Coordinates of C-alpha atoms and ligand atoms in Angstrom, one line a residue:
X1384 CA -12.9 71.0 135.8
X1385 CA -13.9 69.7 132.4
X1386 CA -14.0 71.9 129.4
X1387 CA -17.1 72.5 127.5
X1388 CA -17.6 70.9 125.0
X1389 CA -15.8 68.0 126.7
X1390 CA -13.1 67.6 124.0
X1391 CA -12.0 71.2 123.9
X1392 CA -9.3 70.9 126.5
X1393 CA -9.5 67.1 127.1
X1394 CA -6.6 64.8 127.7
X1395 CA -7.1 61.8 125.4
X1396 CA -5.2 58.5 126.1
X1397 CA -4.3 56.6 123.0
X1398 CA -4.4 52.8 123.4
X1399 CA -2.8 50.6 120.8
X1400 CA -5.1 47.6 121.5
X1401 CA -2.6 44.9 120.6
X1402 CA 0.0 46.2 123.1
X1403 CA -2.1 47.2 126.1
X1404 CA -3.1 44.1 128.0
X1405 CA -3.7 40.5 127.0
X1406 CA -6.6 38.8 128.8
X1407 CA -6.4 35.4 127.2
X1408 CA -2.7 34.5 127.0
X1409 CA -2.4 34.6 123.2
X1410 CA 0.4 37.2 123.4
X1411 CA -1.7 40.1 122.0
X1412 CA -3.7 42.7 123.8
X1413 CA -7.5 42.6 123.4
X1414 CA -10.7 44.4 124.3
X1415 CA -11.4 42.5 127.5
X1416 CA -7.8 43.4 128.5
X1417 CA -8.5 47.0 127.9
X1418 CA -11.8 46.8 129.8
X1419 CA -10.0 45.3 132.8
X1420 CA -7.6 48.2 132.9
X1421 CA -10.0 51.0 132.6
X1422 CA -9.8 51.8 136.3
X1423 CA -6.1 52.3 135.8
X1424 CA -6.8 54.6 132.8
X1425 CA -9.3 56.5 134.9
X1426 CA -6.7 56.9 137.7
X1427 CA -4.5 58.8 135.4
X1428 CA -7.0 61.7 135.2
X1429 CA -7.6 61.5 131.5
X1430 CA -11.0 62.4 129.9
X1431 CA -11.2 59.9 127.1
X1432 CA -9.5 57.0 125.3
X1433 CA -8.8 56.7 121.6
X1434 CA -8.3 53.1 120.4
X1435 CA -6.3 52.3 117.3
X1436 CA -8.2 49.9 115.0
X1437 CA -9.5 46.6 116.5
X1438 CA -11.6 45.7 113.4
X1439 CA -11.5 42.5 111.3
X1440 CA -8.1 42.7 109.6
X1441 CA -5.4 40.4 108.3
X1442 CA -3.2 42.8 110.3
X1443 CA -0.7 43.5 107.6
X1444 CA -0.5 47.1 108.9
X1445 CA -1.3 46.8 112.6
X1446 CA -5.1 46.8 111.9
X1447 CA -5.0 49.9 109.6
X1448 CA -5.8 47.4 106.9
X1449 CA -9.5 46.9 107.6
X1450 CA -11.4 43.9 106.1
X1451 CA -14.7 44.7 107.9
X1452 CA -15.0 48.1 109.6
X1453 CA -18.2 47.1 111.4
X1454 CA -16.9 44.0 113.3
X1455 CA -14.2 43.2 115.8
X1456 CA -11.2 41.0 114.8
X1457 CA -11.3 37.7 116.8
X1458 CA -7.8 38.5 118.1
X1459 CA -9.3 41.4 120.0
X1460 CA -12.7 39.8 121.0
X1461 CA -16.1 40.5 119.5
X1462 CA -18.7 43.2 119.3
X1463 CA -20.1 42.3 122.7
X1464 CA -16.7 43.0 124.1
X1465 CA -16.5 46.3 122.3
X1466 CA -19.9 47.3 123.7
X1467 CA -18.9 46.2 127.2
X1468 CA -15.7 48.2 127.0
X1469 CA -17.6 51.3 125.9
X1470 CA -20.2 50.9 128.6
X1471 CA -17.7 50.5 131.4
X1472 CA -15.7 53.4 130.1
X1473 CA -18.8 55.5 130.2
X1474 CA -19.6 54.3 133.7
X1475 CA -16.2 55.7 134.7
X1476 CA -16.9 59.0 132.9
X1477 CA -14.4 58.3 130.1
X1478 CA -15.4 59.0 126.5
X1479 CA -14.3 56.6 123.8
X1480 CA -13.0 57.5 120.4
X1481 CA -12.5 54.8 117.7
X1482 CA -10.3 55.0 114.6
X1483 CA -11.9 55.2 111.2
X1484 CA -9.8 54.3 108.2
X1485 CA -11.5 55.8 105.1
X1486 CA -8.5 56.1 102.7
X1487 CA -8.2 52.4 102.1
X1488 CA -9.6 48.9 102.9
X1489 CA -7.7 45.7 103.3
X1490 CA -7.3 43.6 100.2
X1491 CA -9.3 41.0 102.1
X1492 CA -12.4 43.3 102.3
X1493 CA -15.2 41.7 100.4
X1494 CA -15.4 44.7 98.0
X1495 CA -11.8 44.2 96.9
X1496 CA -12.2 40.4 96.5
X1497 CA -15.3 41.1 94.4
X1498 CA -13.4 43.7 92.3
X1499 CA -10.7 41.2 91.6
X1500 CA -13.2 38.7 90.3
X1501 CA -15.4 41.2 88.4
X1502 CA -12.7 42.4 86.1
X1503 CA -11.9 45.6 84.3
X1504 CA -14.6 48.2 83.7
X1505 CA -16.9 46.6 86.4
X1506 CA -18.8 48.6 89.0
X1507 CA -16.9 46.6 91.6
X1508 CA -13.5 47.9 90.4
X1509 CA -14.9 51.4 90.3
X1510 CA -14.9 51.5 94.1
X1511 CA -11.1 51.5 94.0
X1512 CA -8.5 53.0 91.7
X1513 CA -8.0 50.4 89.0
X1514 CA -6.3 51.4 85.7
X1515 CA -4.7 49.7 82.8
X1516 CA -0.9 49.7 82.5
X1517 CA 0.8 52.2 80.3
X1518 CA 1.5 51.0 76.7
X1519 CA 5.0 50.0 77.8
X1520 CA 3.6 47.9 80.6
X1521 CA 4.5 50.3 83.4
X1522 CA 2.1 51.4 86.2
X1523 CA -0.4 54.3 85.4
X1524 CA 1.9 56.8 87.2
X1525 CA 5.2 57.0 89.1
X1526 CA 3.9 57.7 92.6
X1527 CA 5.9 56.1 95.4
X1528 CA 4.1 54.4 98.3
X1529 CA 4.4 56.1 101.7
X1530 CA 5.7 52.7 102.9
X1531 CA 8.3 52.5 100.1
X1532 CA 8.2 50.9 96.6
X1533 CA 5.7 51.7 93.9
X1534 CA 2.1 52.9 94.7
X1535 CA 0.7 50.4 92.3
X1536 CA 0.3 46.6 92.2
X1537 CA -0.7 44.6 89.1
X1538 CA -3.5 42.1 89.2
X1539 CA -3.8 38.9 87.1
X1540 CA -5.6 40.6 84.1
X1541 CA -2.9 43.2 83.9
X1542 CA -4.7 46.2 85.5
X1543 CA -3.0 48.0 88.4
X1544 CA -4.6 49.3 91.6
X1545 CA -3.5 52.3 93.6
X1546 CA -2.3 51.9 97.2
X1547 CA -0.6 54.9 99.0
X1548 CA 0.4 52.5 101.8
X1549 CA 1.0 48.7 101.7
X1550 CA -0.1 46.7 98.6
X1551 CA -2.6 45.0 101.0
X1552 CA -4.3 48.4 101.4
X1553 CA -6.0 49.3 98.2
X1554 CA -7.1 53.0 98.1
X1555 CA -10.8 53.7 97.9
X1556 CA -12.3 55.8 95.2
X1557 CA -14.2 58.6 97.0
X1558 CA -15.7 59.7 93.7
X1559 CA -17.8 56.6 93.9
X1560 CA -21.1 57.1 95.9
X1561 CA -20.9 53.5 97.3
X1562 CA -17.8 54.5 99.3
X1563 CA -19.4 57.5 100.9
X1564 CA -22.5 55.6 101.7
X1565 CA -20.6 52.7 103.3
X1566 CA -18.6 55.0 105.5
X1567 CA -21.7 56.8 106.7
X1568 CA -23.0 53.5 107.7
X1569 CA -19.8 52.7 109.6
X1570 CA -19.9 56.1 111.4
X1571 CA -23.4 55.4 112.6
X1572 CA -22.7 51.9 113.5
X1573 CA -20.0 52.8 116.1
X1574 CA -21.9 55.9 117.3
X1575 CA -25.0 53.7 117.8
X1576 CA -22.9 51.2 119.8
X1577 CA -21.9 54.1 122.1
X1578 CA -18.7 55.5 120.7
X1579 CA -18.2 59.3 121.3
X1580 CA -16.3 60.1 118.1
X1581 CA -13.5 59.2 115.8
X1582 CA -9.9 59.7 115.0
X1583 CA -9.8 59.9 111.2
X1584 CA -6.9 58.0 109.6
X1585 CA -5.1 59.8 106.7
X1586 CA -8.0 62.4 106.8
X1587 CA -6.2 64.5 104.2
X1588 CA -5.8 61.6 101.7
X1589 CA -9.2 60.5 100.5
X1590 CA -9.4 62.6 97.3
X1591 CA -6.8 62.2 94.6
X1592 CA -6.1 64.4 91.6
X1593 CA -4.1 63.7 88.4
X1594 CA -4.1 60.0 89.0
X1595 CA -2.9 59.4 85.5
X1596 CA -0.1 61.9 85.6
X1597 CA 3.6 61.3 86.6
X1598 CA 4.9 63.5 89.4
X1599 CA 8.1 65.4 88.3
X1600 CA 10.0 64.3 91.4
X1601 CA 8.4 61.3 93.0
X1602 CA 11.5 60.3 95.1
X1603 CA 11.9 63.9 96.3
X1604 CA 8.3 64.0 97.3
X1605 CA 8.4 60.7 99.0
X1606 CA 11.4 61.9 101.1
X1607 CA 9.8 65.2 101.8
X1608 CA 6.8 63.4 103.3
X1609 CA 9.0 61.5 105.7
X1610 CA 9.6 63.0 109.2
X1611 CA 12.8 61.0 109.6
X1612 CA 14.4 62.1 106.3
X1613 CA 16.7 65.1 106.6
X1614 CA 16.1 67.6 103.8
X1615 CA 16.8 71.2 103.2
X1616 CA 13.6 72.9 104.5
X1617 CA 13.3 75.1 101.4
X1618 CA 13.3 72.0 99.1
X1619 CA 10.8 70.3 101.4
X1620 CA 8.5 73.2 101.5
X1621 CA 8.6 73.5 97.7
X1622 CA 7.8 69.9 97.2
X1623 CA 5.1 69.4 99.8
X1624 CA 2.4 71.5 98.2
X1625 CA 2.8 69.5 95.0
X1626 CA 1.5 66.3 96.4
X1627 CA -1.5 65.3 94.2
X1628 CA -3.0 62.9 96.7
X1629 CA -3.1 64.9 99.9
X1630 CA -5.2 67.8 101.2
X1631 CA -7.3 68.3 98.0
X1632 CA -10.4 70.5 98.4
X1633 CA -12.6 67.5 97.9
X1634 CA -11.9 66.1 101.3
X1635 CA -13.7 69.0 102.9
X1636 CA -17.0 68.1 101.2
X1637 CA -16.7 64.7 102.8
X1638 CA -16.2 66.1 106.3
X1639 CA -19.1 68.6 105.9
X1640 CA -21.3 65.6 105.3
X1641 CA -19.9 63.7 108.2
X1642 CA -20.4 66.7 110.5
X1643 CA -24.2 66.6 109.9
X1644 CA -24.1 63.0 111.0
X1645 CA -22.1 63.8 114.2
X1646 CA -24.4 66.7 115.0
X1647 CA -27.5 64.5 114.5
X1648 CA -26.4 62.9 117.8
X1649 CA -27.1 66.2 119.5
X1650 CA -26.3 66.4 123.2
X1651 CA -23.9 63.4 122.9
X1652 CA -21.3 65.9 121.8
X1653 CA -19.7 63.6 119.2
X1654 CA -16.3 64.7 118.0
X1655 CA -13.8 63.8 115.4
X1656 CA -10.1 64.5 115.1
X1657 CA -8.3 64.5 111.8
X1658 CA -4.9 62.9 111.1
X1659 CA -4.0 65.4 108.4
X1660 CA -0.4 66.1 107.4
X1661 CA -0.8 69.3 105.5
X1662 CA 1.4 72.1 104.1
X1663 CA 1.5 75.0 104.5
X1664 CA 0.4 74.7 108.2
X1665 CA -2.5 77.2 107.7
X1666 CA -4.3 74.5 105.7
X1667 CA -4.9 72.6 108.9
X1668 CA -7.4 75.2 110.0
X1669 CA -9.7 74.2 107.1
X1670 CA -10.3 70.9 108.8
X1671 CA -11.8 72.6 111.9
X1672 CA -14.1 75.0 110.2
X1673 CA -17.4 75.3 112.0
X1674 CA -19.2 72.9 109.7
X1675 CA -16.3 70.3 109.5
X1676 CA -14.3 68.5 112.2
X1677 CA -13.6 69.4 115.8
X1678 CA -9.9 68.9 116.0
X1679 CA -6.9 68.4 113.8
X1680 CA -3.7 66.8 115.1
X1681 CA -0.7 69.0 115.4
X1682 CA 2.4 66.7 114.9
X1683 CA 5.0 69.4 115.4
X1684 CA 6.3 68.2 118.7
X1685 CA 6.8 64.6 117.5
X1686 CA 10.1 65.4 116.0
X1687 CA 11.0 68.8 117.7
X1688 CA 14.4 69.1 119.4
X1689 CA 14.5 69.8 123.1
X1690 CA 15.5 73.3 122.4
X1691 CA 13.9 76.5 123.7
X1692 CA 13.8 78.5 120.5
X1693 CA 12.4 75.7 118.4
X1694 CA 9.8 74.7 121.0
X1695 CA 8.7 78.3 121.5
X1696 CA 8.4 78.8 117.7
X1697 CA 6.3 75.6 117.2
X1698 CA 4.1 76.1 120.3
X1699 CA 3.3 79.8 119.8
X1700 CA 2.7 79.2 116.1
X1701 CA 0.3 76.4 116.8
X1702 CA -1.6 78.5 119.3
X1703 CA -1.8 81.5 117.1
X1704 CA -2.8 79.5 114.1
X1705 CA -5.7 77.9 115.8
X1706 CA -6.7 81.1 117.5
X1707 CA -7.1 82.7 114.1
X1708 CA -10.1 80.4 113.6
X1709 CA -11.4 80.5 117.2
X1710 CA -10.0 77.1 117.9
X1711 CA -7.5 75.5 120.3
X1712 CA -4.5 73.4 119.2
X1713 CA -3.8 69.7 120.0
X1714 CA -0.5 68.4 121.4
X1715 CA 1.2 65.0 121.1
X1716 CA 4.6 63.9 122.1
X1717 CA 4.4 60.3 121.0
X1718 CA 2.1 58.0 119.0
X1719 CA 2.1 54.5 117.4
X1720 CA 3.9 55.9 114.3
X1721 CA 6.8 57.7 115.8
X1722 CA 9.7 57.0 118.2
X1723 CA 8.7 57.4 121.8
X1724 CA 9.5 60.7 123.3
X1725 CA 11.7 59.3 126.1
X1726 CA 13.9 57.6 123.5
X1727 CA 14.0 60.6 121.2
X1728 CA 14.9 63.3 123.7
X1729 CA 15.8 61.5 126.9
X1730 CA 14.1 60.7 130.2
X1731 CA 14.4 63.9 132.1
X1732 CA 13.8 65.9 129.0
X1733 CA 10.6 64.0 128.2
X1734 CA 9.3 64.5 131.7
X1735 CA 10.0 68.2 131.6
X1736 CA 8.5 68.6 128.2
X1737 CA 5.4 66.7 129.1
X1738 CA 4.8 68.8 132.2
X1739 CA 5.2 71.9 130.1
X1740 CA 2.8 70.7 127.4
X1741 CA 0.2 69.6 129.8
X1742 CA -0.2 73.2 130.9
X1743 CA -0.9 74.5 127.4
X1744 CA -4.4 75.3 126.2
X1745 CA -6.1 72.7 124.0
X1746 CA -6.3 69.0 123.9
X1747 CA -3.4 66.7 124.9
X1748 CA -3.0 63.2 123.4
X1749 CA -1.0 60.8 125.6
X1750 CA 0.2 57.6 124.0
X1751 CA -0.2 54.6 126.4
X1752 CA 3.2 53.9 128.0
X1753 CA 4.2 57.6 127.8
X1754 CA 3.0 58.0 131.3
X1755 CA 5.5 55.3 132.4
X1756 CA 8.3 57.1 130.6
X1757 CA 8.6 54.0 128.4
X1758 CA 11.4 54.1 125.8
X1759 CA 11.2 52.4 122.4
X1760 CA 11.7 48.6 122.5
X1761 CA 14.8 47.1 121.0
X1762 CA 13.5 44.7 118.3
X1763 CA 15.6 42.1 116.6
X1764 CA 15.1 42.3 112.8
X1765 CA 13.6 38.8 112.8
X1766 CA 10.8 39.9 115.1
X1767 CA 9.9 43.0 113.1
X1768 CA 6.3 43.2 111.9
X1769 CA 5.9 46.7 110.3
X1770 CA 5.4 46.7 106.5
X1771 CA 7.7 49.7 106.3
X1772 CA 10.6 47.4 107.2
X1773 CA 9.7 44.9 104.5
X1774 CA 8.7 47.3 101.8
X1775 CA 12.0 49.3 102.2
X1776 CA 14.0 46.0 102.4
X1777 CA 15.1 46.9 105.9
X1778 CA 16.4 50.3 105.0
X1779 CA 13.8 51.8 107.4
X1780 CA 13.3 49.9 110.6
X1781 CA 9.7 50.9 110.9
X1782 CA 7.5 51.7 113.9
X1783 CA 7.6 48.5 115.9
X1784 CA 9.8 50.0 118.6
X1785 CA 7.0 52.3 119.8
X1786 CA 4.5 49.5 119.8
X1787 CA 6.1 47.1 122.3
X1788 CA 3.5 46.1 124.9
X1789 CA 3.2 47.8 128.3
X1790 CA 5.0 46.4 131.4
X1791 CA 2.4 46.0 134.2
X1792 CA 4.1 44.2 137.1
X1793 CA 6.7 41.7 138.2
X1794 CA 10.4 41.4 137.9
X1795 CA 10.8 39.7 134.5
X1796 CA 9.5 40.2 131.0
X1797 CA 6.7 40.1 129.8
X1798 CA 5.9 41.9 133.1
X1799 CA 2.3 40.7 133.4
X1800 CA 1.3 41.9 129.9
X1801 CA 0.5 38.3 128.9
X1802 CA 0.7 34.8 130.3
X1803 CA 1.9 33.8 126.8
X1804 CA 4.6 35.0 124.4
X1805 CA 4.2 38.7 123.6
X1806 CA 3.9 39.6 120.0
X1807 CA 6.8 42.0 120.3
X1808 CA 9.5 41.4 123.0
X1809 CA 9.4 43.5 126.2
X1810 CA 12.8 44.5 127.5
X1811 CA 14.2 42.9 130.7
X1812 CA 15.6 46.4 131.6
X1813 CA 12.0 47.7 132.0
X1814 CA 11.5 46.1 135.5
X1815 CA 11.7 49.5 137.2
X1816 CA 9.2 51.0 134.7
X1817 CA 6.2 48.7 135.5
X1818 CA 3.0 50.2 136.6
X1819 CA 3.3 48.3 139.8
X1820 CA 6.7 49.7 140.7
X1821 CA 5.8 53.2 139.6
X1822 CA 2.6 53.3 141.6
X1823 CA 4.5 53.0 144.9
X1824 CA 7.1 55.6 144.0
X1825 CA 5.9 59.2 144.5
X1826 CA 8.6 60.5 142.2
X1827 CA 7.8 58.1 139.3
X1828 CA 6.8 59.4 135.8
X1829 CA 3.4 57.7 136.4
X1830 CA 2.8 59.8 139.5
X1831 CA 4.1 62.9 137.7
X1832 CA 1.4 62.5 135.0
X1833 CA -1.3 61.8 137.6
X1834 CA -0.4 64.9 139.6
X1835 CA -0.1 67.0 136.5
X1836 CA -3.4 65.9 135.1
X1837 CA -5.2 66.5 138.3
X1838 CA -3.7 69.9 138.7
X1839 CA -4.4 70.7 135.0
X1840 CA -8.1 70.0 135.6
X1841 CA -8.1 72.1 138.8
X1842 CA -6.1 75.1 137.7
X1843 CA -5.7 75.2 133.9
X1844 CA -8.6 73.8 131.9
X1845 CA -10.8 76.7 130.8
X1846 CA -8.3 79.1 132.2
X1847 CA -7.5 81.3 129.4
X1848 CA -4.7 82.1 127.1
X1849 CA -0.9 81.7 127.3
X1850 CA 1.0 84.7 128.2
X1851 CA 4.7 84.1 127.4
X1852 CA 7.0 85.2 130.2
X1853 CA 10.4 84.2 129.1
X1854 CA 11.1 83.0 125.6
X1855 CA 13.8 83.6 123.0
X1856 CA 11.9 86.6 121.9
X1857 CA 10.3 87.8 125.1
X1858 CA 13.4 88.9 126.9
X1859 CA 14.5 85.6 128.2
X1860 CA 16.9 85.4 131.2
X1861 CA 18.5 82.5 129.4
X1862 CA 18.2 80.8 126.1
X1863 CA 17.5 77.7 128.2
X1864 CA 14.4 78.9 129.9
X1865 CA 10.9 78.8 128.4
X1866 CA 8.0 80.1 130.5
X1867 CA 4.4 81.2 130.4
X1868 CA 1.6 82.2 132.6
X1869 CA -2.0 80.9 132.3
X1870 CA -4.6 81.9 134.8
X1871 CA -3.0 81.8 138.2
X1872 CA -0.3 79.4 137.3
X1873 CA 3.2 80.1 135.9
X1874 CA 5.0 77.4 134.1
X1875 CA 8.8 77.4 133.8
X1876 CA 10.9 74.9 131.9
X1877 CA 14.7 74.9 132.4
X1878 CA 16.2 73.1 129.4
X1879 CA 19.8 73.5 130.5
X1880 CA 22.0 71.2 132.5
X1881 CA 22.4 73.9 135.2
X1882 CA 20.0 75.2 137.8
X1883 CA 18.4 78.5 136.9
X1884 CA 17.3 81.0 139.6
X1885 CA 14.3 83.2 138.9
X1886 CA 12.8 86.0 140.9
X1887 CA 9.2 85.0 141.5
X1888 CA 6.7 84.4 144.3
X1889 CA 4.4 81.5 144.2
X1890 CA 3.5 78.1 145.6
X1891 CA 5.1 75.1 144.0
X1892 CA 2.4 72.9 142.5
X1893 CA 4.5 70.3 140.8
X1894 CA 8.1 69.7 139.5
X1895 CA 9.1 67.3 136.8
X1896 CA 12.4 66.3 138.5
X1897 CA 14.9 67.4 141.1
X1898 CA 14.5 69.6 144.2
X1899 CA 13.1 73.1 143.9
X1900 CA 14.7 75.6 146.2
X1901 CA 12.5 78.6 146.9
X1902 CA 12.9 81.5 149.4
X1903 CA 12.9 85.3 149.6
X1904 CA 11.1 85.7 146.3
X1905 CA 13.6 83.5 144.4
X1906 CA 13.1 80.0 143.0
X1907 CA 15.8 77.8 141.7
X1908 CA 14.6 75.5 138.9
X1909 CA 16.5 72.2 138.8
X1910 CA 18.4 71.3 135.6
X1911 CA 16.2 69.8 132.8
X1912 CA 13.1 70.4 134.7
X1913 CA 9.7 72.1 134.6
X1914 CA 7.8 73.6 137.5
X1915 CA 4.3 75.0 137.9
X1916 CA 3.9 77.8 140.4
X1917 CA 0.5 78.9 141.7
X1918 CA 0.0 82.6 142.5
Ligands
NOJ2177 C1 -1.7 56.4 109.7 C2 -1.7 55.4 110.9 O1 -1.5 56.1 112.1 C3 -0.6 54.4 110.5 O2 -0.3 53.6 111.6 C4 -1.0 53.7 109.3 O3 0.0 52.8 108.9 C5 -1.3 54.6 108.1 N1 -2.1 55.8 108.5 C6 -2.1 53.9 107.1 O4 -3.4 53.6 107.5

């Protein structure tokens, strides 16, 4: 069953176009490659795809540096290819979300090139954040880029421009009406081509305050904003609300306006999901107010430990938070910006966690390759491409590991991904992880996802709230067991290395790993495994 509206409990498959499938042998995935694999995507049982950017771009930040948001970069094909991909997806009953990147353009965008030429004080510069240097020649403030190094770069005439990310990604000035107008044009452009909605990049970042003021602790703030930087939680929570460029009230005005555009497409049920890293967590609910966006990403599971108490805390908090505004949460275990879940918590653990999460209410985002249990690629430093690696002078390795192309078939790398040299190296050790191998193995991770998604549609979508059975605060039989009931299905996750016996009757629908022993009203859940039981 599908939820209504379609996105409410959808499973959305994230495709990183450069890494999905290469149709022309240049070593990079492309739109015709995606189109040729849509049957495969459909066979997973997902409802929609979200594509990371495929727009004209010098590709300094994996396409999140957009030089023309209303055209396709030649490395991915052309607009006709985009249209064909959308049409074929629709013919398979798959919706298509595209990425929109409103916080910044590429420095190769015509606006930025014009701004460089037009000089200080011009209307062209007013579309970005250009300011004079301080009297001692230093940048207008001390903010640190999220990719490392200063947030400011100086141009020939001495002015500086702001970039929260790479220096090739100048931030747009959303106080300037040209910017809003141009983005409205872009939204309509993709909707008119057939897209069903958007994933909004850095949705919390568009509006800046105090641009000419120094932050009292720029390094602390920069560390607090990084998931991979250990920090005393109290210090982190004290710093996060002081960020002057995220989650300002002004962003909501923008989304209210966008919502009227989405709604003007009526029965098409256009939706948008915000990439918004906000603190405190309750602020996330503002993005899904009735007259704003439809969903906001919940990133909590991207760095959560495989540990019952923590998972219970994060999951129940996300459910309760969204319930307080009549909404449902979203779930993601991996994406193109973070280590793949199989590498982060282990093979068996990631299968168990995925099966548990796929039963929760709300929308699940699955990053392409996750359904194969793909780990991060091992990248030699000389092959790295992520600006994070370069801007931090190698201190942070960056996100390339999660972006290694998918293995499709055969016994040796690049496993059918390309007939050329892949842009990032696939690992020889992945020969048992190919789609081809996994299709023929009923116990593969691929078949686990397929089964789970079918069963989810049959038994869980639209099927009510979570009723926690065993949890660290609901009288658990063991600190290693997490369980809930939803509709007619009970879901048990055994996080320990030992089997756990529970007293329960029910028919086994699916298990993430191992053999389930069930008789006389007792079921033994294998170690590090999740089961779904139907009652
Ligand atoms: C978030 C995107 O997911 C990431 O890949 C990108 O580098 C930044 N936003 C900047 O656009």
